[in-house]
mmCIF file with all atom_site columns, C-alpha atoms in Angstrom:
data_model
loop_
_atom_site.group_PDB
_atom_site.id
_atom_site.type_symbol
_atom_site.label_atom_id
_atom_site.label_alt_id
_atom_site.label_comp_id
_atom_site.label_asym_id
_atom_site.label_entity_id
_atom_site.label_seq_id
_atom_site.pdbx_PDB_ins_code
_atom_site.Cartn_x
_atom_site.Cartn_y
_atom_site.Cartn_z
_atom_site.occupancy
_atom_site.B_iso_or_equiv
_atom_site.pdbx_formal_charge
_atom_site.auth_seq_id
_atom_site.auth_comp_id
_atom_site.auth_asym_id
_atom_site.auth_atom_id
_atom_site.pdbx_PDB_model_num
ATOM 1   C CA . UNK A 1 1   ? -40.577 -138.706 -51.217 1.00 0.00 ? 1   UNK A CA 1
ATOM 2   C CA . UNK A 1 2   ? -42.193 -137.725 -54.527 1.00 0.00 ? 2   UNK A CA 1
ATOM 3   C CA . UNK A 1 3   ? -45.381 -135.696 -54.771 1.00 0.00 ? 3   UNK A CA 1
ATOM 4   C CA . UNK A 1 4   ? -48.124 -138.242 -54.041 1.00 0.00 ? 4   UNK A CA 1
ATOM 5   C CA . UNK A 1 5   ? -50.502 -136.263 -56.259 1.00 0.00 ? 5   UNK A CA 1
ATOM 6   C CA . UNK A 1 6   ? -48.271 -136.743 -59.310 1.00 0.00 ? 6   UNK A CA 1
ATOM 7   C CA . UNK A 1 7   ? -46.899 -140.250 -58.766 1.00 0.00 ? 7   UNK A CA 1
ATOM 8   C CA . UNK A 1 8   ? -48.913 -143.347 -57.979 1.00 0.00 ? 8   UNK A CA 1
ATOM 9   C CA . UNK A 1 9   ? -47.433 -144.734 -54.768 1.00 0.00 ? 9   UNK A CA 1
ATOM 10  C CA . UNK A 1 10  ? -47.798 -148.220 -53.365 1.00 0.00 ? 10  UNK A CA 1
ATOM 11  C CA . UNK A 1 11  ? -49.463 -147.567 -50.008 1.00 0.00 ? 11  UNK A CA 1
ATOM 12  C CA . UNK A 1 12  ? -48.775 -151.125 -48.859 1.00 0.00 ? 12  UNK A CA 1
ATOM 13  C CA . UNK A 1 13  ? -50.749 -151.855 -45.740 1.00 0.00 ? 13  UNK A CA 1
ATOM 14  C CA . UNK A 1 14  ? -51.370 -148.256 -44.755 1.00 0.00 ? 14  UNK A CA 1
ATOM 15  C CA . UNK A 1 15  ? -54.222 -148.002 -42.276 1.00 0.00 ? 15  UNK A CA 1
ATOM 16  C CA . UNK A 1 16  ? -56.883 -145.350 -42.804 1.00 0.00 ? 16  UNK A CA 1
ATOM 17  C CA . UNK A 1 17  ? -56.983 -142.417 -40.438 1.00 0.00 ? 17  UNK A CA 1
ATOM 18  C CA . UNK A 1 18  ? -59.953 -142.129 -38.074 1.00 0.00 ? 18  UNK A CA 1
ATOM 19  C CA . UNK A 1 19  ? -60.903 -138.478 -37.613 1.00 0.00 ? 19  UNK A CA 1
ATOM 20  C CA . UNK A 1 20  ? -62.520 -137.479 -34.331 1.00 0.00 ? 20  UNK A CA 1
ATOM 21  C CA . UNK A 1 21  ? -64.017 -134.157 -33.260 1.00 0.00 ? 21  UNK A CA 1
ATOM 22  C CA . UNK A 1 22  ? -60.555 -132.726 -32.590 1.00 0.00 ? 22  UNK A CA 1
ATOM 23  C CA . UNK A 1 23  ? -59.344 -133.459 -36.124 1.00 0.00 ? 23  UNK A CA 1
ATOM 24  C CA . UNK A 1 24  ? -62.554 -132.198 -37.697 1.00 0.00 ? 24  UNK A CA 1
ATOM 25  C CA . UNK A 1 25  ? -62.328 -128.981 -35.671 1.00 0.00 ? 25  UNK A CA 1
ATOM 26  C CA . UNK A 1 26  ? -58.821 -128.366 -37.006 1.00 0.00 ? 26  UNK A CA 1
ATOM 27  C CA . UNK A 1 27  ? -59.994 -128.967 -40.568 1.00 0.00 ? 27  UNK A CA 1
ATOM 28  C CA . UNK A 1 28  ? -62.970 -126.674 -40.038 1.00 0.00 ? 28  UNK A CA 1
ATOM 29  C CA . UNK A 1 29  ? -60.658 -123.872 -38.907 1.00 0.00 ? 29  UNK A CA 1
ATOM 30  C CA . UNK A 1 30  ? -58.962 -123.909 -42.329 1.00 0.00 ? 30  UNK A CA 1
ATOM 31  C CA . UNK A 1 31  ? -62.150 -124.447 -44.322 1.00 0.00 ? 31  UNK A CA 1
ATOM 32  C CA . UNK A 1 32  ? -61.551 -128.090 -45.248 1.00 0.00 ? 32  UNK A CA 1
ATOM 33  C CA . UNK A 1 33  ? -63.991 -129.956 -43.004 1.00 0.00 ? 33  UNK A CA 1
ATOM 34  C CA . UNK A 1 34  ? -66.791 -130.500 -45.535 1.00 0.00 ? 34  UNK A CA 1
ATOM 35  C CA . UNK A 1 35  ? -64.362 -131.395 -48.325 1.00 0.00 ? 35  UNK A CA 1
ATOM 36  C CA . UNK A 1 36  ? -62.728 -134.086 -46.185 1.00 0.00 ? 36  UNK A CA 1
ATOM 37  C CA . UNK A 1 37  ? -66.048 -135.426 -44.871 1.00 0.00 ? 37  UNK A CA 1
ATOM 38  C CA . UNK A 1 38  ? -67.216 -135.896 -48.464 1.00 0.00 ? 38  UNK A CA 1
ATOM 39  C CA . UNK A 1 39  ? -64.331 -138.363 -48.982 1.00 0.00 ? 39  UNK A CA 1
ATOM 40  C CA . UNK A 1 40  ? -64.694 -140.159 -45.646 1.00 0.00 ? 40  UNK A CA 1
ATOM 41  C CA . UNK A 1 41  ? -66.783 -143.033 -44.312 1.00 0.00 ? 41  UNK A CA 1
ATOM 42  C CA . UNK A 1 42  ? -68.579 -142.668 -40.938 1.00 0.00 ? 42  UNK A CA 1
ATOM 43  C CA . UNK A 1 43  ? -67.801 -145.325 -38.322 1.00 0.00 ? 43  UNK A CA 1
ATOM 44  C CA . UNK A 1 44  ? -70.274 -145.810 -35.477 1.00 0.00 ? 44  UNK A CA 1
ATOM 45  C CA . UNK A 1 45  ? -68.194 -148.414 -33.654 1.00 0.00 ? 45  UNK A CA 1
ATOM 46  C CA . UNK A 1 46  ? -66.298 -151.656 -33.962 1.00 0.00 ? 46  UNK A CA 1
ATOM 47  C CA . UNK A 1 47  ? -67.108 -155.336 -33.656 1.00 0.00 ? 47  UNK A CA 1
ATOM 48  C CA . UNK A 1 48  ? -64.934 -157.385 -31.310 1.00 0.00 ? 48  UNK A CA 1
ATOM 49  C CA . UNK A 1 49  ? -64.597 -161.111 -32.026 1.00 0.00 ? 49  UNK A CA 1
ATOM 50  C CA . UNK A 1 50  ? -63.510 -163.556 -29.371 1.00 0.00 ? 50  UNK A CA 1
ATOM 51  C CA . UNK A 1 51  ? -64.058 -167.156 -28.342 1.00 0.00 ? 51  UNK A CA 1
ATOM 52  C CA . UNK A 1 52  ? -67.060 -166.013 -26.312 1.00 0.00 ? 52  UNK A CA 1
ATOM 53  C CA . UNK A 1 53  ? -68.899 -164.473 -29.263 1.00 0.00 ? 53  UNK A CA 1
ATOM 54  C CA . UNK A 1 54  ? -69.256 -161.065 -30.900 1.00 0.00 ? 54  UNK A CA 1
ATOM 55  C CA . UNK A 1 55  ? -69.742 -157.693 -29.214 1.00 0.00 ? 55  UNK A CA 1
ATOM 56  C CA . UNK A 1 56  ? -70.313 -154.227 -30.676 1.00 0.00 ? 56  UNK A CA 1
ATOM 57  C CA . UNK A 1 57  ? -68.447 -151.302 -29.092 1.00 0.00 ? 57  UNK A CA 1
ATOM 58  C CA . UNK A 1 58  ? -69.712 -147.833 -30.100 1.00 0.00 ? 58  UNK A CA 1
ATOM 59  C CA . UNK A 1 59  ? -67.191 -145.031 -30.542 1.00 0.00 ? 59  UNK A CA 1
ATOM 60  C CA . UNK A 1 60  ? -69.437 -142.567 -28.719 1.00 0.00 ? 60  UNK A CA 1
ATOM 61  C CA . UNK A 1 61  ? -72.964 -141.833 -27.549 1.00 0.00 ? 61  UNK A CA 1
ATOM 62  C CA . UNK A 1 62  ? -75.895 -140.490 -29.526 1.00 0.00 ? 62  UNK A CA 1
ATOM 63  C CA . UNK A 1 63  ? -74.797 -139.355 -32.987 1.00 0.00 ? 63  UNK A CA 1
ATOM 64  C CA . UNK A 1 64  ? -71.085 -139.309 -32.119 1.00 0.00 ? 64  UNK A CA 1
ATOM 65  C CA . UNK A 1 65  ? -68.899 -141.160 -34.614 1.00 0.00 ? 65  UNK A CA 1
ATOM 66  C CA . UNK A 1 66  ? -65.451 -141.327 -36.158 1.00 0.00 ? 66  UNK A CA 1
ATOM 67  C CA . UNK A 1 67  ? -64.789 -140.706 -39.835 1.00 0.00 ? 67  UNK A CA 1
ATOM 68  C CA . UNK A 1 68  ? -62.415 -142.961 -41.760 1.00 0.00 ? 68  UNK A CA 1
ATOM 69  C CA . UNK A 1 69  ? -60.405 -141.486 -44.631 1.00 0.00 ? 69  UNK A CA 1
ATOM 70  C CA . UNK A 1 70  ? -57.420 -142.723 -46.589 1.00 0.00 ? 70  UNK A CA 1
ATOM 71  C CA . UNK A 1 71  ? -54.110 -141.093 -45.768 1.00 0.00 ? 71  UNK A CA 1
ATOM 72  C CA . UNK A 1 72  ? -53.525 -140.411 -49.461 1.00 0.00 ? 72  UNK A CA 1
ATOM 73  C CA . UNK A 1 73  ? -56.793 -138.499 -49.891 1.00 0.00 ? 73  UNK A CA 1
ATOM 74  C CA . UNK A 1 74  ? -56.285 -136.455 -46.727 1.00 0.00 ? 74  UNK A CA 1
ATOM 75  C CA . UNK A 1 75  ? -52.668 -135.611 -47.533 1.00 0.00 ? 75  UNK A CA 1
ATOM 76  C CA . UNK A 1 76  ? -53.545 -134.631 -51.111 1.00 0.00 ? 76  UNK A CA 1
ATOM 77  C CA . UNK A 1 77  ? -56.310 -132.347 -49.843 1.00 0.00 ? 77  UNK A CA 1
ATOM 78  C CA . UNK A 1 78  ? -53.969 -130.685 -47.344 1.00 0.00 ? 78  UNK A CA 1
ATOM 79  C CA . UNK A 1 79  ? -51.210 -130.249 -49.957 1.00 0.00 ? 79  UNK A CA 1
ATOM 80  C CA . UNK A 1 80  ? -53.608 -128.611 -52.413 1.00 0.00 ? 80  UNK A CA 1
ATOM 81  C CA . UNK A 1 81  ? -54.884 -126.225 -49.756 1.00 0.00 ? 81  UNK A CA 1
ATOM 82  C CA . UNK A 1 82  ? -51.364 -125.327 -48.609 1.00 0.00 ? 82  UNK A CA 1
ATOM 83  C CA . UNK A 1 83  ? -50.244 -124.542 -52.149 1.00 0.00 ? 83  UNK A CA 1
ATOM 84  C CA . UNK A 1 84  ? -53.283 -122.317 -52.688 1.00 0.00 ? 84  UNK A CA 1
ATOM 85  C CA . UNK A 1 85  ? -52.277 -120.367 -49.579 1.00 0.00 ? 85  UNK A CA 1
ATOM 86  C CA . UNK A 1 86  ? -48.756 -119.790 -50.943 1.00 0.00 ? 86  UNK A CA 1
ATOM 87  C CA . UNK A 1 87  ? -46.741 -122.653 -49.427 1.00 0.00 ? 87  UNK A CA 1
ATOM 88  C CA . UNK A 1 88  ? -43.913 -123.997 -51.635 1.00 0.00 ? 88  UNK A CA 1
ATOM 89  C CA . UNK A 1 89  ? -43.032 -127.701 -51.506 1.00 0.00 ? 89  UNK A CA 1
ATOM 90  C CA . UNK A 1 90  ? -39.799 -129.364 -52.595 1.00 0.00 ? 90  UNK A CA 1
ATOM 91  C CA . UNK A 1 91  ? -40.256 -133.088 -53.115 1.00 0.00 ? 91  UNK A CA 1
ATOM 92  C CA . UNK A 1 92  ? -37.639 -135.785 -53.540 1.00 0.00 ? 92  UNK A CA 1
ATOM 93  C CA . UNK A 1 93  ? -35.153 -134.127 -51.163 1.00 0.00 ? 93  UNK A CA 1
ATOM 94  C CA . UNK A 1 94  ? -33.211 -135.658 -48.268 1.00 0.00 ? 94  UNK A CA 1
ATOM 95  C CA . UNK A 1 95  ? -32.385 -133.892 -45.008 1.00 0.00 ? 95  UNK A CA 1
ATOM 96  C CA . UNK A 1 96  ? -28.786 -134.680 -44.048 1.00 0.00 ? 96  UNK A CA 1
ATOM 97  C CA . UNK A 1 97  ? -28.584 -132.803 -40.767 1.00 0.00 ? 97  UNK A CA 1
ATOM 98  C CA . UNK A 1 98  ? -29.223 -129.610 -38.835 1.00 0.00 ? 98  UNK A CA 1
ATOM 99  C CA . UNK A 1 99  ? -26.743 -127.277 -37.161 1.00 0.00 ? 99  UNK A CA 1
ATOM 100 C CA . UNK A 1 100 ? -28.652 -126.094 -34.093 1.00 0.00 ? 100 UNK A CA 1
ATOM 101 C CA . UNK A 1 101 ? -26.171 -123.435 -32.886 1.00 0.00 ? 101 UNK A CA 1
ATOM 102 C CA . UNK A 1 102 ? -26.122 -121.728 -36.294 1.00 0.00 ? 102 UNK A CA 1
ATOM 103 C CA . UNK A 1 103 ? -29.674 -122.693 -37.369 1.00 0.00 ? 103 UNK A CA 1
ATOM 104 C CA . UNK A 1 104 ? -28.551 -124.164 -40.679 1.00 0.00 ? 104 UNK A CA 1
ATOM 105 C CA . UNK A 1 105 ? -30.285 -127.073 -42.406 1.00 0.00 ? 105 UNK A CA 1
ATOM 106 C CA . UNK A 1 106 ? -28.408 -129.434 -44.738 1.00 0.00 ? 106 UNK A CA 1
ATOM 107 C CA . UNK A 1 107 ? -30.455 -130.805 -47.665 1.00 0.00 ? 107 UNK A CA 1
ATOM 108 C CA . UNK A 1 108 ? -28.845 -133.050 -50.270 1.00 0.00 ? 108 UNK A CA 1
ATOM 109 C CA . UNK A 1 109 ? -25.404 -131.863 -49.150 1.00 0.00 ? 109 UNK A CA 1
ATOM 110 C CA . UNK A 1 110 ? -26.174 -128.144 -49.408 1.00 0.00 ? 110 UNK A CA 1
ATOM 111 C CA . UNK A 1 111 ? -26.780 -125.909 -46.392 1.00 0.00 ? 111 UNK A CA 1
ATOM 112 C CA . UNK A 1 112 ? -29.378 -123.192 -46.062 1.00 0.00 ? 112 UNK A CA 1
ATOM 113 C CA . UNK A 1 113 ? -30.431 -120.958 -43.213 1.00 0.00 ? 113 UNK A CA 1
ATOM 114 C CA . UNK A 1 114 ? -33.508 -122.290 -41.413 1.00 0.00 ? 114 UNK A CA 1
ATOM 115 C CA . UNK A 1 115 ? -34.353 -120.456 -38.168 1.00 0.00 ? 115 UNK A CA 1
ATOM 116 C CA . UNK A 1 116 ? -37.548 -122.493 -37.680 1.00 0.00 ? 116 UNK A CA 1
ATOM 117 C CA . UNK A 1 117 ? -37.807 -126.211 -38.509 1.00 0.00 ? 117 UNK A CA 1
ATOM 118 C CA . UNK A 1 118 ? -40.762 -128.513 -37.868 1.00 0.00 ? 118 UNK A CA 1
ATOM 119 C CA . UNK A 1 119 ? -39.457 -132.035 -37.306 1.00 0.00 ? 119 UNK A CA 1
ATOM 120 C CA . UNK A 1 120 ? -42.054 -134.215 -39.032 1.00 0.00 ? 120 UNK A CA 1
ATOM 121 C CA . UNK A 1 121 ? -39.641 -136.624 -40.690 1.00 0.00 ? 121 UNK A CA 1
ATOM 122 C CA . UNK A 1 122 ? -40.932 -139.884 -39.265 1.00 0.00 ? 122 UNK A CA 1
ATOM 123 C CA . UNK A 1 123 ? -39.643 -142.595 -36.964 1.00 0.00 ? 123 UNK A CA 1
ATOM 124 C CA . UNK A 1 124 ? -36.114 -142.467 -38.458 1.00 0.00 ? 124 UNK A CA 1
ATOM 125 C CA . UNK A 1 125 ? -35.991 -138.712 -37.903 1.00 0.00 ? 125 UNK A CA 1
ATOM 126 C CA . UNK A 1 126 ? -32.767 -136.967 -38.877 1.00 0.00 ? 126 UNK A CA 1
ATOM 127 C CA . UNK A 1 127 ? -33.761 -133.964 -36.780 1.00 0.00 ? 127 UNK A CA 1
ATOM 128 C CA . UNK A 1 128 ? -34.214 -136.136 -33.687 1.00 0.00 ? 128 UNK A CA 1
ATOM 129 C CA . UNK A 1 129 ? -30.789 -137.667 -34.291 1.00 0.00 ? 129 UNK A CA 1
ATOM 130 C CA . UNK A 1 130 ? -29.281 -134.194 -34.289 1.00 0.00 ? 130 UNK A CA 1
ATOM 131 C CA . UNK A 1 131 ? -31.209 -133.215 -31.167 1.00 0.00 ? 131 UNK A CA 1
ATOM 132 C CA . UNK A 1 132 ? -29.802 -136.235 -29.315 1.00 0.00 ? 132 UNK A CA 1
ATOM 133 C CA . UNK A 1 133 ? -26.386 -134.616 -29.590 1.00 0.00 ? 133 UNK A CA 1
ATOM 134 C CA . UNK A 1 134 ? -27.515 -131.522 -27.696 1.00 0.00 ? 134 UNK A CA 1
ATOM 135 C CA . UNK A 1 135 ? -26.569 -131.206 -24.011 1.00 0.00 ? 135 UNK A CA 1
ATOM 136 C CA . UNK A 1 136 ? -29.439 -132.123 -21.717 1.00 0.00 ? 136 UNK A CA 1
ATOM 137 C CA . UNK A 1 137 ? -31.583 -133.699 -24.429 1.00 0.00 ? 137 UNK A CA 1
ATOM 138 C CA . UNK A 1 138 ? -32.941 -137.147 -23.570 1.00 0.00 ? 138 UNK A CA 1
ATOM 139 C CA . UNK A 1 139 ? -35.166 -139.524 -25.475 1.00 0.00 ? 139 UNK A CA 1
ATOM 140 C CA . UNK A 1 140 ? -35.955 -143.229 -25.480 1.00 0.00 ? 140 UNK A CA 1
ATOM 141 C CA . UNK A 1 141 ? -36.388 -145.248 -28.681 1.00 0.00 ? 141 UNK A CA 1
ATOM 142 C CA . UNK A 1 142 ? -37.539 -148.853 -28.961 1.00 0.00 ? 142 UNK A CA 1
ATOM 143 C CA . UNK A 1 143 ? -38.613 -151.033 -31.877 1.00 0.00 ? 143 UNK A CA 1
ATOM 144 C CA . UNK A 1 144 ? -41.992 -152.744 -31.758 1.00 0.00 ? 144 UNK A CA 1
ATOM 145 C CA . UNK A 1 145 ? -42.053 -156.506 -32.172 1.00 0.00 ? 145 UNK A CA 1
ATOM 146 C CA . UNK A 1 146 ? -45.360 -156.625 -34.031 1.00 0.00 ? 146 UNK A CA 1
ATOM 147 C CA . UNK A 1 147 ? -46.908 -155.427 -37.263 1.00 0.00 ? 147 UNK A CA 1
ATOM 148 C CA . UNK A 1 148 ? -50.284 -155.437 -38.987 1.00 0.00 ? 148 UNK A CA 1
ATOM 149 C CA . UNK A 1 149 ? -52.065 -157.972 -41.165 1.00 0.00 ? 149 UNK A CA 1
ATOM 150 C CA . UNK A 1 150 ? -54.445 -157.074 -43.956 1.00 0.00 ? 150 UNK A CA 1
ATOM 151 C CA . UNK A 1 151 ? -57.600 -159.094 -44.613 1.00 0.00 ? 151 UNK A CA 1
ATOM 152 C CA . UNK A 1 152 ? -59.818 -159.160 -47.677 1.00 0.00 ? 152 UNK A CA 1
ATOM 153 C CA . UNK A 1 153 ? -63.512 -159.492 -46.843 1.00 0.00 ? 153 UNK A CA 1
ATOM 154 C CA . UNK A 1 154 ? -65.387 -160.399 -50.066 1.00 0.00 ? 154 UNK A CA 1
ATOM 155 C CA . UNK A 1 155 ? -68.884 -159.027 -50.521 1.00 0.00 ? 155 UNK A CA 1
ATOM 156 C CA . UNK A 1 156 ? -71.912 -161.251 -51.054 1.00 0.00 ? 156 UNK A CA 1
ATOM 157 C CA . UNK A 1 157 ? -71.690 -160.992 -54.862 1.00 0.00 ? 157 UNK A CA 1
ATOM 158 C CA . UNK A 1 158 ? -68.133 -162.317 -54.872 1.00 0.00 ? 158 UNK A CA 1
ATOM 159 C CA . UNK A 1 159 ? -69.100 -165.165 -52.564 1.00 0.00 ? 159 UNK A CA 1
ATOM 160 C CA . UNK A 1 160 ? -72.050 -166.089 -54.805 1.00 0.00 ? 160 UNK A CA 1
ATOM 161 C CA . UNK A 1 161 ? -69.766 -166.138 -57.850 1.00 0.00 ? 161 UNK A CA 1
ATOM 162 C CA . UNK A 1 162 ? -67.315 -168.372 -56.020 1.00 0.00 ? 162 UNK A CA 1
ATOM 163 C CA . UNK A 1 163 ? -70.050 -170.808 -55.011 1.00 0.00 ? 163 UNK A CA 1
ATOM 164 C CA . UNK A 1 164 ? -71.102 -171.060 -58.664 1.00 0.00 ? 164 UNK A CA 1
ATOM 165 C CA . UNK A 1 165 ? -67.547 -171.738 -59.756 1.00 0.00 ? 165 UNK A CA 1
ATOM 166 C CA . UNK A 1 166 ? -67.028 -168.280 -61.232 1.00 0.00 ? 166 UNK A CA 1
ATOM 167 C CA . UNK A 1 167 ? -64.026 -166.058 -60.853 1.00 0.00 ? 167 UNK A CA 1
ATOM 168 C CA . UNK A 1 168 ? -63.809 -163.474 -58.121 1.00 0.00 ? 168 UNK A CA 1
ATOM 169 C CA . UNK A 1 169 ? -63.674 -159.872 -59.136 1.00 0.00 ? 169 UNK A CA 1
ATOM 170 C CA . UNK A 1 170 ? -60.460 -157.881 -58.537 1.00 0.00 ? 170 UNK A CA 1
ATOM 171 C CA . UNK A 1 171 ? -59.672 -157.127 -54.913 1.00 0.00 ? 171 UNK A CA 1
ATOM 172 C CA . UNK A 1 172 ? -60.568 -153.444 -55.240 1.00 0.00 ? 172 UNK A CA 1
ATOM 173 C CA . UNK A 1 173 ? -64.119 -154.376 -56.195 1.00 0.00 ? 173 UNK A CA 1
ATOM 174 C CA . UNK A 1 174 ? -64.601 -157.728 -54.509 1.00 0.00 ? 174 UNK A CA 1
ATOM 175 C CA . UNK A 1 175 ? -64.876 -156.400 -50.957 1.00 0.00 ? 175 UNK A CA 1
ATOM 176 C CA . UNK A 1 176 ? -63.263 -154.326 -48.277 1.00 0.00 ? 176 UNK A CA 1
ATOM 177 C CA . UNK A 1 177 ? -59.707 -154.518 -47.015 1.00 0.00 ? 177 UNK A CA 1
ATOM 178 C CA . UNK A 1 178 ? -59.520 -154.470 -43.240 1.00 0.00 ? 178 UNK A CA 1
ATOM 179 C CA . UNK A 1 179 ? -56.288 -153.935 -41.336 1.00 0.00 ? 179 UNK A CA 1
ATOM 180 C CA . UNK A 1 180 ? -56.062 -156.146 -38.276 1.00 0.00 ? 180 UNK A CA 1
ATOM 181 C CA . UNK A 1 181 ? -53.408 -155.847 -35.628 1.00 0.00 ? 181 UNK A CA 1
ATOM 182 C CA . UNK A 1 182 ? -51.260 -156.333 -33.817 1.00 0.00 ? 182 UNK A CA 1
ATOM 183 C CA . UNK A 1 183 ? -49.734 -159.457 -35.361 1.00 0.00 ? 183 UNK A CA 1
ATOM 184 C CA . UNK A 1 184 ? -46.674 -160.760 -33.583 1.00 0.00 ? 184 UNK A CA 1
ATOM 185 C CA . UNK A 1 185 ? -43.565 -161.028 -35.706 1.00 0.00 ? 185 UNK A CA 1
ATOM 186 C CA . UNK A 1 186 ? -41.659 -164.243 -36.236 1.00 0.00 ? 186 UNK A CA 1
ATOM 187 C CA . UNK A 1 187 ? -37.953 -164.793 -36.519 1.00 0.00 ? 187 UNK A CA 1
ATOM 188 C CA . UNK A 1 188 ? -35.823 -162.060 -38.123 1.00 0.00 ? 188 UNK A CA 1
ATOM 189 C CA . UNK A 1 189 ? -38.634 -159.591 -37.590 1.00 0.00 ? 189 UNK A CA 1
ATOM 190 C CA . UNK A 1 190 ? -40.864 -161.031 -40.320 1.00 0.00 ? 190 UNK A CA 1
ATOM 191 C CA . UNK A 1 191 ? -44.628 -161.371 -39.745 1.00 0.00 ? 191 UNK A CA 1
ATOM 192 C CA . UNK A 1 192 ? -45.919 -164.901 -39.330 1.00 0.00 ? 192 UNK A CA 1
ATOM 193 C CA . UNK A 1 193 ? -48.097 -164.362 -42.427 1.00 0.00 ? 193 UNK A CA 1
ATOM 194 C CA . UNK A 1 194 ? -46.518 -163.185 -45.706 1.00 0.00 ? 194 UNK A CA 1
ATOM 195 C CA . UNK A 1 195 ? -47.151 -159.456 -46.419 1.00 0.00 ? 195 UNK A CA 1
ATOM 196 C CA . UNK A 1 196 ? -50.170 -158.768 -48.589 1.00 0.00 ? 196 UNK A CA 1
ATOM 197 C CA . UNK A 1 197 ? -51.607 -162.247 -48.236 1.00 0.00 ? 197 UNK A CA 1
ATOM 198 C CA . UNK A 1 198 ? -55.344 -162.491 -47.573 1.00 0.00 ? 198 UNK A CA 1
ATOM 199 C CA . UNK A 1 199 ? -55.632 -164.502 -44.360 1.00 0.00 ? 199 UNK A CA 1
ATOM 200 C CA . UNK A 1 200 ? -58.888 -166.425 -43.820 1.00 0.00 ? 200 UNK A CA 1
ATOM 201 C CA . UNK A 1 201 ? -61.113 -164.534 -41.405 1.00 0.00 ? 201 UNK A CA 1
ATOM 202 C CA . UNK A 1 202 ? -61.818 -167.667 -39.364 1.00 0.00 ? 202 UNK A CA 1
ATOM 203 C CA . UNK A 1 203 ? -58.109 -167.923 -38.536 1.00 0.00 ? 203 UNK A CA 1
ATOM 204 C CA . UNK A 1 204 ? -58.109 -164.367 -37.189 1.00 0.00 ? 204 UNK A CA 1
ATOM 205 C CA . UNK A 1 205 ? -61.298 -164.969 -35.178 1.00 0.00 ? 205 UNK A CA 1
ATOM 206 C CA . UNK A 1 206 ? -59.877 -168.133 -33.693 1.00 0.00 ? 206 UNK A CA 1
ATOM 207 C CA . UNK A 1 207 ? -56.900 -166.119 -32.533 1.00 0.00 ? 207 UNK A CA 1
ATOM 208 C CA . UNK A 1 208 ? -59.181 -163.653 -30.751 1.00 0.00 ? 208 UNK A CA 1
ATOM 209 C CA . UNK A 1 209 ? -58.108 -160.662 -32.849 1.00 0.00 ? 209 UNK A CA 1
ATOM 210 C CA . UNK A 1 210 ? -60.548 -157.885 -33.612 1.00 0.00 ? 210 UNK A CA 1
ATOM 211 C CA . UNK A 1 211 ? -61.556 -156.280 -36.884 1.00 0.00 ? 211 UNK A CA 1
ATOM 212 C CA . UNK A 1 212 ? -62.688 -152.616 -36.985 1.00 0.00 ? 212 UNK A CA 1
ATOM 213 C CA . UNK A 1 213 ? -65.905 -153.167 -38.938 1.00 0.00 ? 213 UNK A CA 1
#
């Protein structure tokens, strides 16, 4: 992947991260807690919609809450802090494999010695594939049959403009985008609703799905 701080990436339907006390404690230990909190939104709880009505479920008691932050903002903050501490990043590279007996990592067809490797290369992990070849290593992999659907909830100003026959403002300013899931996939693994399409909220409520408001 390219450096997300230098290239504008299409995040698609990436769901915000919800930081709890454990995540905030880790950020505090490296001096980043206040910086991350300044870019986050506190969440006291969620509203559950069903055929029987609406119910609010708090995320904790008293002043306990979660903090929502975009993955891009959090990752950019962590990358900046790591570089300041002397970490060197190489973007746009592909890991081809890892020779466990000799501790050698292959990147873009060239090998280098790597005694310690942290396997954080996602669901299609090359490192996990190599580990599966080791004697005694066992793992189970299965593909999920559902995805997520994104909704656009217009604010009151956008709704007033629509009622007067005016144009809605762009999506980034007309309301909040809320990720709702899971949404069962249709044939060939495709979601029942086209990706990126704003699905009417009443359709989601009728289906008994919840929205983390």
